[in-house]
mmCIF file of C-alpha atoms in Angstrom:
data_model
loop_
_atom_site.group_PDB
_atom_site.id
_atom_site.type_symbol
_atom_site.label_atom_id
_atom_site.label_comp_id
_atom_site.label_asym_id
_atom_site.label_seq_id
_atom_site.Cartn_x
_atom_site.Cartn_y
_atom_site.Cartn_z
ATOM 1 C CA GLY E 1 0.000 0.000 0.000
ATOM 2 C CA GLN E 2 0.916 3.635 -0.235
ATOM 3 C CA GLN E 3 3.425 4.817 2.347
ATOM 4 C CA VAL E 4 4.322 8.261 3.552
ATOM 5 C CA MET E 5 7.499 8.847 5.515
ATOM 6 C CA GLN E 6 7.857 11.716 7.924
ATOM 7 C CA ILE E 7 11.070 13.312 9.150
ATOM 8 C CA PRO E 8 12.284 13.990 11.694
ATOM 9 C CA GLN E 9 10.776 11.506 14.139
ATOM 10 C CA TYR E 10 11.407 13.860 17.027
ATOM 11 C CA GLN E 11 12.520 17.447 17.476
ATOM 12 C CA HIS E 12 13.215 19.431 20.603
ATOM 13 C CA VAL E 13 13.324 23.234 20.256
ATOM 14 C CA GLN E 14 13.441 26.208 22.540
ATOM 15 C CA GLU E 15 10.440 28.464 22.591
ATOM 16 C CA GLY E 16 10.752 31.041 19.825
ATOM 17 C CA GLU E 17 12.683 28.798 17.458
ATOM 18 C CA ASP E 18 11.197 27.620 14.172
ATOM 19 C CA PHE E 19 10.211 24.025 13.417
ATOM 20 C CA THR E 20 9.610 22.087 10.200
ATOM 21 C CA THR E 21 8.367 18.574 9.568
ATOM 22 C CA TYR E 22 8.457 16.900 6.172
ATOM 23 C CA CYS E 23 6.250 14.267 4.622
ATOM 24 C CA ASN E 24 7.583 12.313 1.627
ATOM 25 C CA SER E 25 6.140 9.754 -0.747
ATOM 26 C CA SER E 26 7.596 7.815 -3.661
ATOM 27 C CA THR E 27 4.293 8.122 -5.532
ATOM 28 C CA THR E 28 2.131 11.074 -6.501
ATOM 29 C CA LEU E 29 -0.394 11.978 -3.832
ATOM 30 C CA SER E 30 -3.935 13.099 -4.557
ATOM 31 C CA ASN E 31 -4.033 15.184 -1.396
ATOM 32 C CA ILE E 32 -2.339 15.732 1.945
ATOM 33 C CA GLN E 33 -3.976 16.312 5.281
ATOM 34 C CA TRP E 34 -2.202 17.386 8.450
ATOM 35 C CA TYR E 35 -3.276 16.483 11.980
ATOM 36 C CA LYS E 36 -1.992 17.432 15.434
ATOM 37 C CA GLN E 37 -2.160 15.142 18.443
ATOM 38 C CA ARG E 38 -1.465 16.650 21.859
ATOM 39 C CA PRO E 39 0.128 14.346 24.469
ATOM 40 C CA GLY E 40 -2.559 11.987 25.762
ATOM 41 C CA GLY E 41 -5.070 13.323 23.256
ATOM 42 C CA HIS E 42 -6.494 12.403 19.897
ATOM 43 C CA PRO E 43 -5.558 13.654 16.409
ATOM 44 C CA VAL E 44 -7.224 16.880 15.362
ATOM 45 C CA PHE E 45 -7.466 17.981 11.739
ATOM 46 C CA LEU E 46 -5.421 21.043 10.818
ATOM 47 C CA ILE E 47 -5.618 21.457 7.056
ATOM 48 C CA GLN E 48 -5.892 19.773 3.654
ATOM 49 C CA LEU E 49 -3.822 20.519 0.542
ATOM 50 C CA VAL E 50 -4.923 19.369 -2.889
ATOM 51 C CA LYS E 51 -3.226 21.447 -5.589
ATOM 52 C CA SER E 52 0.347 21.167 -6.820
ATOM 53 C CA GLY E 53 2.532 23.832 -5.176
ATOM 54 C CA GLU E 54 -0.255 24.891 -2.833
ATOM 55 C CA VAL E 55 0.689 26.981 0.211
ATOM 56 C CA LYS E 56 -1.692 27.659 3.076
ATOM 57 C CA LYS E 57 -1.159 29.571 6.303
ATOM 58 C CA GLN E 58 -2.805 29.391 9.691
ATOM 59 C CA LYS E 59 -1.316 32.066 11.941
ATOM 60 C CA ARG E 60 2.229 30.807 12.673
ATOM 61 C CA LEU E 61 1.764 27.555 10.698
ATOM 62 C CA THR E 62 2.635 27.326 6.993
ATOM 63 C CA PHE E 63 1.703 24.242 4.974
ATOM 64 C CA GLN E 64 3.137 23.439 1.541
ATOM 65 C CA PHE E 65 2.382 20.784 -1.067
ATOM 66 C CA GLY E 66 5.230 20.051 -3.452
ATOM 67 C CA GLU E 67 5.081 20.834 -7.155
ATOM 68 C CA ALA E 68 5.263 17.123 -7.993
ATOM 69 C CA LYS E 69 2.708 16.298 -5.269
ATOM 70 C CA LYS E 70 5.119 13.825 -3.686
ATOM 71 C CA ASN E 71 6.005 15.774 -0.584
ATOM 72 C CA SER E 72 4.618 18.249 1.874
ATOM 73 C CA SER E 73 5.887 20.304 4.779
ATOM 74 C CA LEU E 74 4.551 21.981 7.888
ATOM 75 C CA HIS E 75 6.534 24.933 9.216
ATOM 76 C CA ILE E 76 5.903 26.599 12.548
ATOM 77 C CA THR E 77 7.376 30.055 13.063
ATOM 78 C CA ALA E 78 8.420 31.089 16.581
ATOM 79 C CA THR E 79 7.226 27.992 18.400
ATOM 80 C CA GLN E 80 5.285 28.235 21.648
ATOM 81 C CA THR E 81 4.755 25.639 24.360
ATOM 82 C CA THR E 82 1.208 25.202 23.081
ATOM 83 C CA ASP E 83 2.682 23.742 19.864
ATOM 84 C CA VAL E 84 3.863 20.633 21.746
ATOM 85 C CA GLY E 85 2.488 17.424 20.291
ATOM 86 C CA THR E 86 2.857 15.000 17.413
ATOM 87 C CA TYR E 87 2.158 16.177 13.893
ATOM 88 C CA PHE E 88 0.936 13.641 11.353
ATOM 89 C CA CYS E 89 0.497 13.902 7.635
ATOM 90 C CA ALA E 90 -2.082 11.667 5.980
ATOM 91 C CA THR E 91 -3.097 10.925 2.444
ATOM 92 C CA ARG E 92 -6.060 9.296 0.777
ATOM 93 C CA THR E 93 -5.443 5.686 -0.251
ATOM 94 C CA GLY E 94 -7.058 4.192 -3.330
ATOM 95 C CA THR E 95 -10.667 4.924 -4.164
ATOM 96 C CA ALA E 96 -12.073 4.443 -0.690
ATOM 97 C CA SER E 97 -12.296 7.307 1.739
ATOM 98 C CA LYS E 98 -9.571 5.960 3.981
ATOM 99 C CA LEU E 99 -6.334 7.643 4.944
ATOM 100 C CA THR E 100 -2.793 6.398 5.299
ATOM 101 C CA PHE E 101 -1.023 8.221 8.098
ATOM 102 C CA GLY E 102 2.636 9.099 8.242
ATOM 103 C CA THR E 103 4.763 8.022 11.172
ATOM 104 C CA GLY E 104 4.479 11.418 12.832
ATOM 105 C CA THR E 105 6.933 14.010 14.150
ATOM 106 C CA ARG E 106 6.916 14.634 17.882
ATOM 107 C CA LEU E 107 7.667 18.229 18.804
ATOM 108 C CA GLN E 108 8.878 19.204 22.242
ATOM 109 C CA VAL E 109 9.155 22.908 23.117
ATOM 110 C CA THR E 110 10.925 24.149 26.220
ATOM 111 C CA LEU E 111 11.225 27.621 27.721
ATOM 112 C CA ASP Z 1 -23.315 18.515 21.580
ATOM 113 C CA GLY Z 2 -22.080 16.845 18.382
ATOM 114 C CA GLY Z 3 -19.100 14.568 18.207
ATOM 115 C CA ILE Z 4 -17.658 11.103 18.626
ATOM 116 C CA THR Z 5 -17.633 9.306 21.929
ATOM 117 C CA GLN Z 6 -15.589 6.319 22.940
ATOM 118 C CA SER Z 7 -15.969 4.454 26.156
ATOM 119 C CA PRO Z 8 -14.406 3.637 28.426
ATOM 120 C CA LYS Z 9 -11.280 5.822 28.441
ATOM 121 C CA TYR Z 10 -9.237 3.107 30.155
ATOM 122 C CA LEU Z 11 -9.927 -0.619 29.978
ATOM 123 C CA PHE Z 12 -8.170 -3.518 31.628
ATOM 124 C CA ARG Z 13 -8.687 -7.134 30.641
ATOM 125 C CA LYS Z 14 -7.141 -10.469 31.369
ATOM 126 C CA GLU Z 15 -5.320 -12.298 28.642
ATOM 127 C CA GLY Z 16 -7.590 -14.620 26.666
ATOM 128 C CA GLN Z 17 -10.742 -12.537 27.104
ATOM 129 C CA ASN Z 18 -12.567 -10.836 24.265
ATOM 130 C CA VAL Z 19 -13.331 -7.169 24.831
ATOM 131 C CA THR Z 20 -15.581 -4.766 22.918
ATOM 132 C CA LEU Z 21 -14.759 -1.076 22.539
ATOM 133 C CA SER Z 22 -17.608 1.315 21.964
ATOM 134 C CA CYS Z 23 -17.682 4.118 19.355
ATOM 135 C CA GLU Z 24 -20.730 6.344 18.794
ATOM 136 C CA GLN Z 25 -21.107 9.445 16.613
ATOM 137 C CA ASN Z 26 -23.967 11.909 16.184
ATOM 138 C CA LEU Z 27 -22.396 13.774 13.267
ATOM 139 C CA ASN Z 28 -24.512 11.897 10.710
ATOM 140 C CA HIS Z 29 -21.299 10.685 9.071
ATOM 141 C CA ASP Z 30 -21.460 7.732 6.716
ATOM 142 C CA ALA Z 31 -17.895 6.489 7.148
ATOM 143 C CA MET Z 32 -16.309 5.240 10.367
ATOM 144 C CA TYR Z 33 -12.840 3.911 11.144
ATOM 145 C CA TRP Z 34 -10.844 2.137 13.824
ATOM 146 C CA TYR Z 35 -7.142 2.776 14.326
ATOM 147 C CA ARG Z 36 -4.565 1.363 16.646
ATOM 148 C CA GLN Z 37 -1.725 3.499 18.006
ATOM 149 C CA ASP Z 38 1.276 2.068 19.860
ATOM 150 C CA PRO Z 39 3.639 4.245 21.949
ATOM 151 C CA GLY Z 40 5.650 6.573 19.743
ATOM 152 C CA GLN Z 41 4.011 5.157 16.624
ATOM 153 C CA GLY Z 42 1.669 6.391 13.952
ATOM 154 C CA LEU Z 43 -1.909 5.287 13.371
ATOM 155 C CA ARG Z 44 -2.616 1.935 11.767
ATOM 156 C CA LEU Z 45 -6.024 1.189 10.254
ATOM 157 C CA ILE Z 46 -7.815 -1.857 11.654
ATOM 158 C CA TYR Z 47 -11.252 -1.744 9.986
ATOM 159 C CA TYR Z 48 -13.373 0.817 8.231
ATOM 160 C CA SER Z 49 -16.978 1.117 7.175
ATOM 161 C CA GLN Z 50 -18.282 3.369 4.421
ATOM 162 C CA ILE Z 51 -21.942 2.584 4.938
ATOM 163 C CA VAL Z 52 -24.267 0.762 7.327
ATOM 164 C CA ASN Z 53 -24.051 -3.042 7.170
ATOM 165 C CA ASP Z 54 -20.777 -2.919 5.258
ATOM 166 C CA PHE Z 55 -17.161 -2.845 6.417
ATOM 167 C CA GLN Z 56 -13.693 -3.651 5.083
ATOM 168 C CA LYS Z 57 -10.449 -4.835 6.610
ATOM 169 C CA GLY Z 58 -7.704 -2.313 7.071
ATOM 170 C CA ASP Z 59 -3.985 -3.000 7.327
ATOM 171 C CA ILE Z 60 -4.010 -4.909 10.633
ATOM 172 C CA ALA Z 61 -7.436 -6.596 10.900
ATOM 173 C CA GLU Z 62 -6.235 -9.946 12.250
ATOM 174 C CA GLY Z 63 -7.558 -10.623 15.745
ATOM 175 C CA TYR Z 64 -10.245 -7.927 15.506
ATOM 176 C CA SER Z 65 -13.885 -7.879 14.452
ATOM 177 C CA VAL Z 66 -16.446 -5.107 13.896
ATOM 178 C CA SER Z 67 -20.120 -4.587 13.131
ATOM 179 C CA ARG Z 68 -22.026 -1.663 11.630
ATOM 180 C CA GLU Z 69 -25.694 -2.287 12.318
ATOM 181 C CA LYS Z 70 -26.457 1.394 12.871
ATOM 182 C CA LYS Z 71 -25.069 4.500 11.236
ATOM 183 C CA GLU Z 72 -24.157 5.969 14.632
ATOM 184 C CA SER Z 73 -22.301 2.987 16.032
ATOM 185 C CA PHE Z 74 -19.174 1.036 15.058
ATOM 186 C CA PRO Z 75 -18.052 -1.231 17.913
ATOM 187 C CA LEU Z 76 -14.702 -2.999 17.785
ATOM 188 C CA THR Z 77 -14.098 -6.391 19.395
ATOM 189 C CA VAL Z 78 -10.556 -7.287 20.323
ATOM 190 C CA THR Z 79 -10.490 -11.064 20.353
ATOM 191 C CA SER Z 80 -8.183 -13.452 22.156
ATOM 192 C CA ALA Z 81 -6.571 -14.147 18.767
ATOM 193 C CA GLN Z 82 -4.959 -10.683 18.787
ATOM 194 C CA LYS Z 83 -1.426 -11.376 19.980
ATOM 195 C CA ASN Z 84 -0.514 -7.912 21.307
ATOM 196 C CA PRO Z 85 -3.779 -6.150 22.161
ATOM 197 C CA THR Z 86 -2.394 -3.574 24.596
ATOM 198 C CA ALA Z 87 -2.590 -0.245 22.732
ATOM 199 C CA PHE Z 88 -4.448 3.039 22.324
ATOM 200 C CA TYR Z 89 -7.525 2.582 20.116
ATOM 201 C CA LEU Z 90 -8.941 5.520 18.189
ATOM 202 C CA CYS Z 91 -12.265 5.670 16.406
ATOM 203 C CA ALA Z 92 -12.918 8.251 13.686
ATOM 204 C CA SER Z 93 -15.680 9.238 11.298
ATOM 205 C CA SER Z 94 -16.026 11.254 8.129
ATOM 206 C CA ILE Z 95 -18.646 12.355 5.651
ATOM 207 C CA GLN Z 96 -18.588 9.897 2.761
ATOM 208 C CA GLY Z 97 -16.102 11.142 0.200
ATOM 209 C CA SER Z 98 -12.565 10.785 -1.033
ATOM 210 C CA THR Z 99 -10.916 13.744 0.630
ATOM 211 C CA ASP Z 100 -12.957 14.301 3.723
ATOM 212 C CA THR Z 101 -11.588 15.243 7.099
ATOM 213 C CA GLN Z 102 -11.630 12.572 9.759
ATOM 214 C CA TYR Z 103 -12.946 13.458 13.213
ATOM 215 C CA PHE Z 104 -11.496 11.416 16.030
ATOM 216 C CA GLY Z 105 -12.941 10.274 19.322
ATOM 217 C CA PRO Z 106 -10.970 10.634 22.563
ATOM 218 C CA GLY Z 107 -9.680 7.058 22.362
ATOM 219 C CA THR Z 108 -9.671 4.000 24.609
ATOM 220 C CA ARG Z 109 -6.460 2.823 26.230
ATOM 221 C CA LEU Z 110 -6.646 -0.966 26.485
ATOM 222 C CA THR Z 111 -4.290 -2.868 28.752
ATOM 223 C CA VAL Z 112 -4.288 -6.641 28.729
ATOM 224 C CA LEU Z 113 -2.782 -8.152 31.838
#
């Protein structure tokens, strides 16, 4: 089945530093969704990207979909402790409405 | 209050016992899903259902069973055949469609002793 790899697995930053997680696939993706899971919580939808080269922003978060639709990134500017959690990318698999999730990037932010 | 509920939050069972995890949604969503998450891992799809009375195996269906008799409910049974059942189980739902957002329940943490 389709696989999406995420890097890094874990990143520890100081508050105020930037953070980026990358999602890569060997095949062309029809779309990318990003989710955030706080420690002990459940994944919460952040955004969906569909078009080649698409860039979307949500306050300090910037999401990009690659021109070839094989990779995506999530960039957080000036991290805050509220950004702590694991960020997952996910992509639709086949014709059914099911998602394949990436392995996730765990972000730790300290003061 | 709309959403997805899972109960209980924590569940303990003895090895060899079947256990059923509850998932209910009042979002009027057609599709429902069960995922398993192990510590430090991503989400792996166990079963999914796109419509009432129909469901398909996901990537790790062995040792699990489901039913979808009502649109609102998608219970998951962890059978004694599942070799490593201790995990965090997440239920999700979405409007039927190819690119729809999935809404997750709070999860059930199952520990088999």
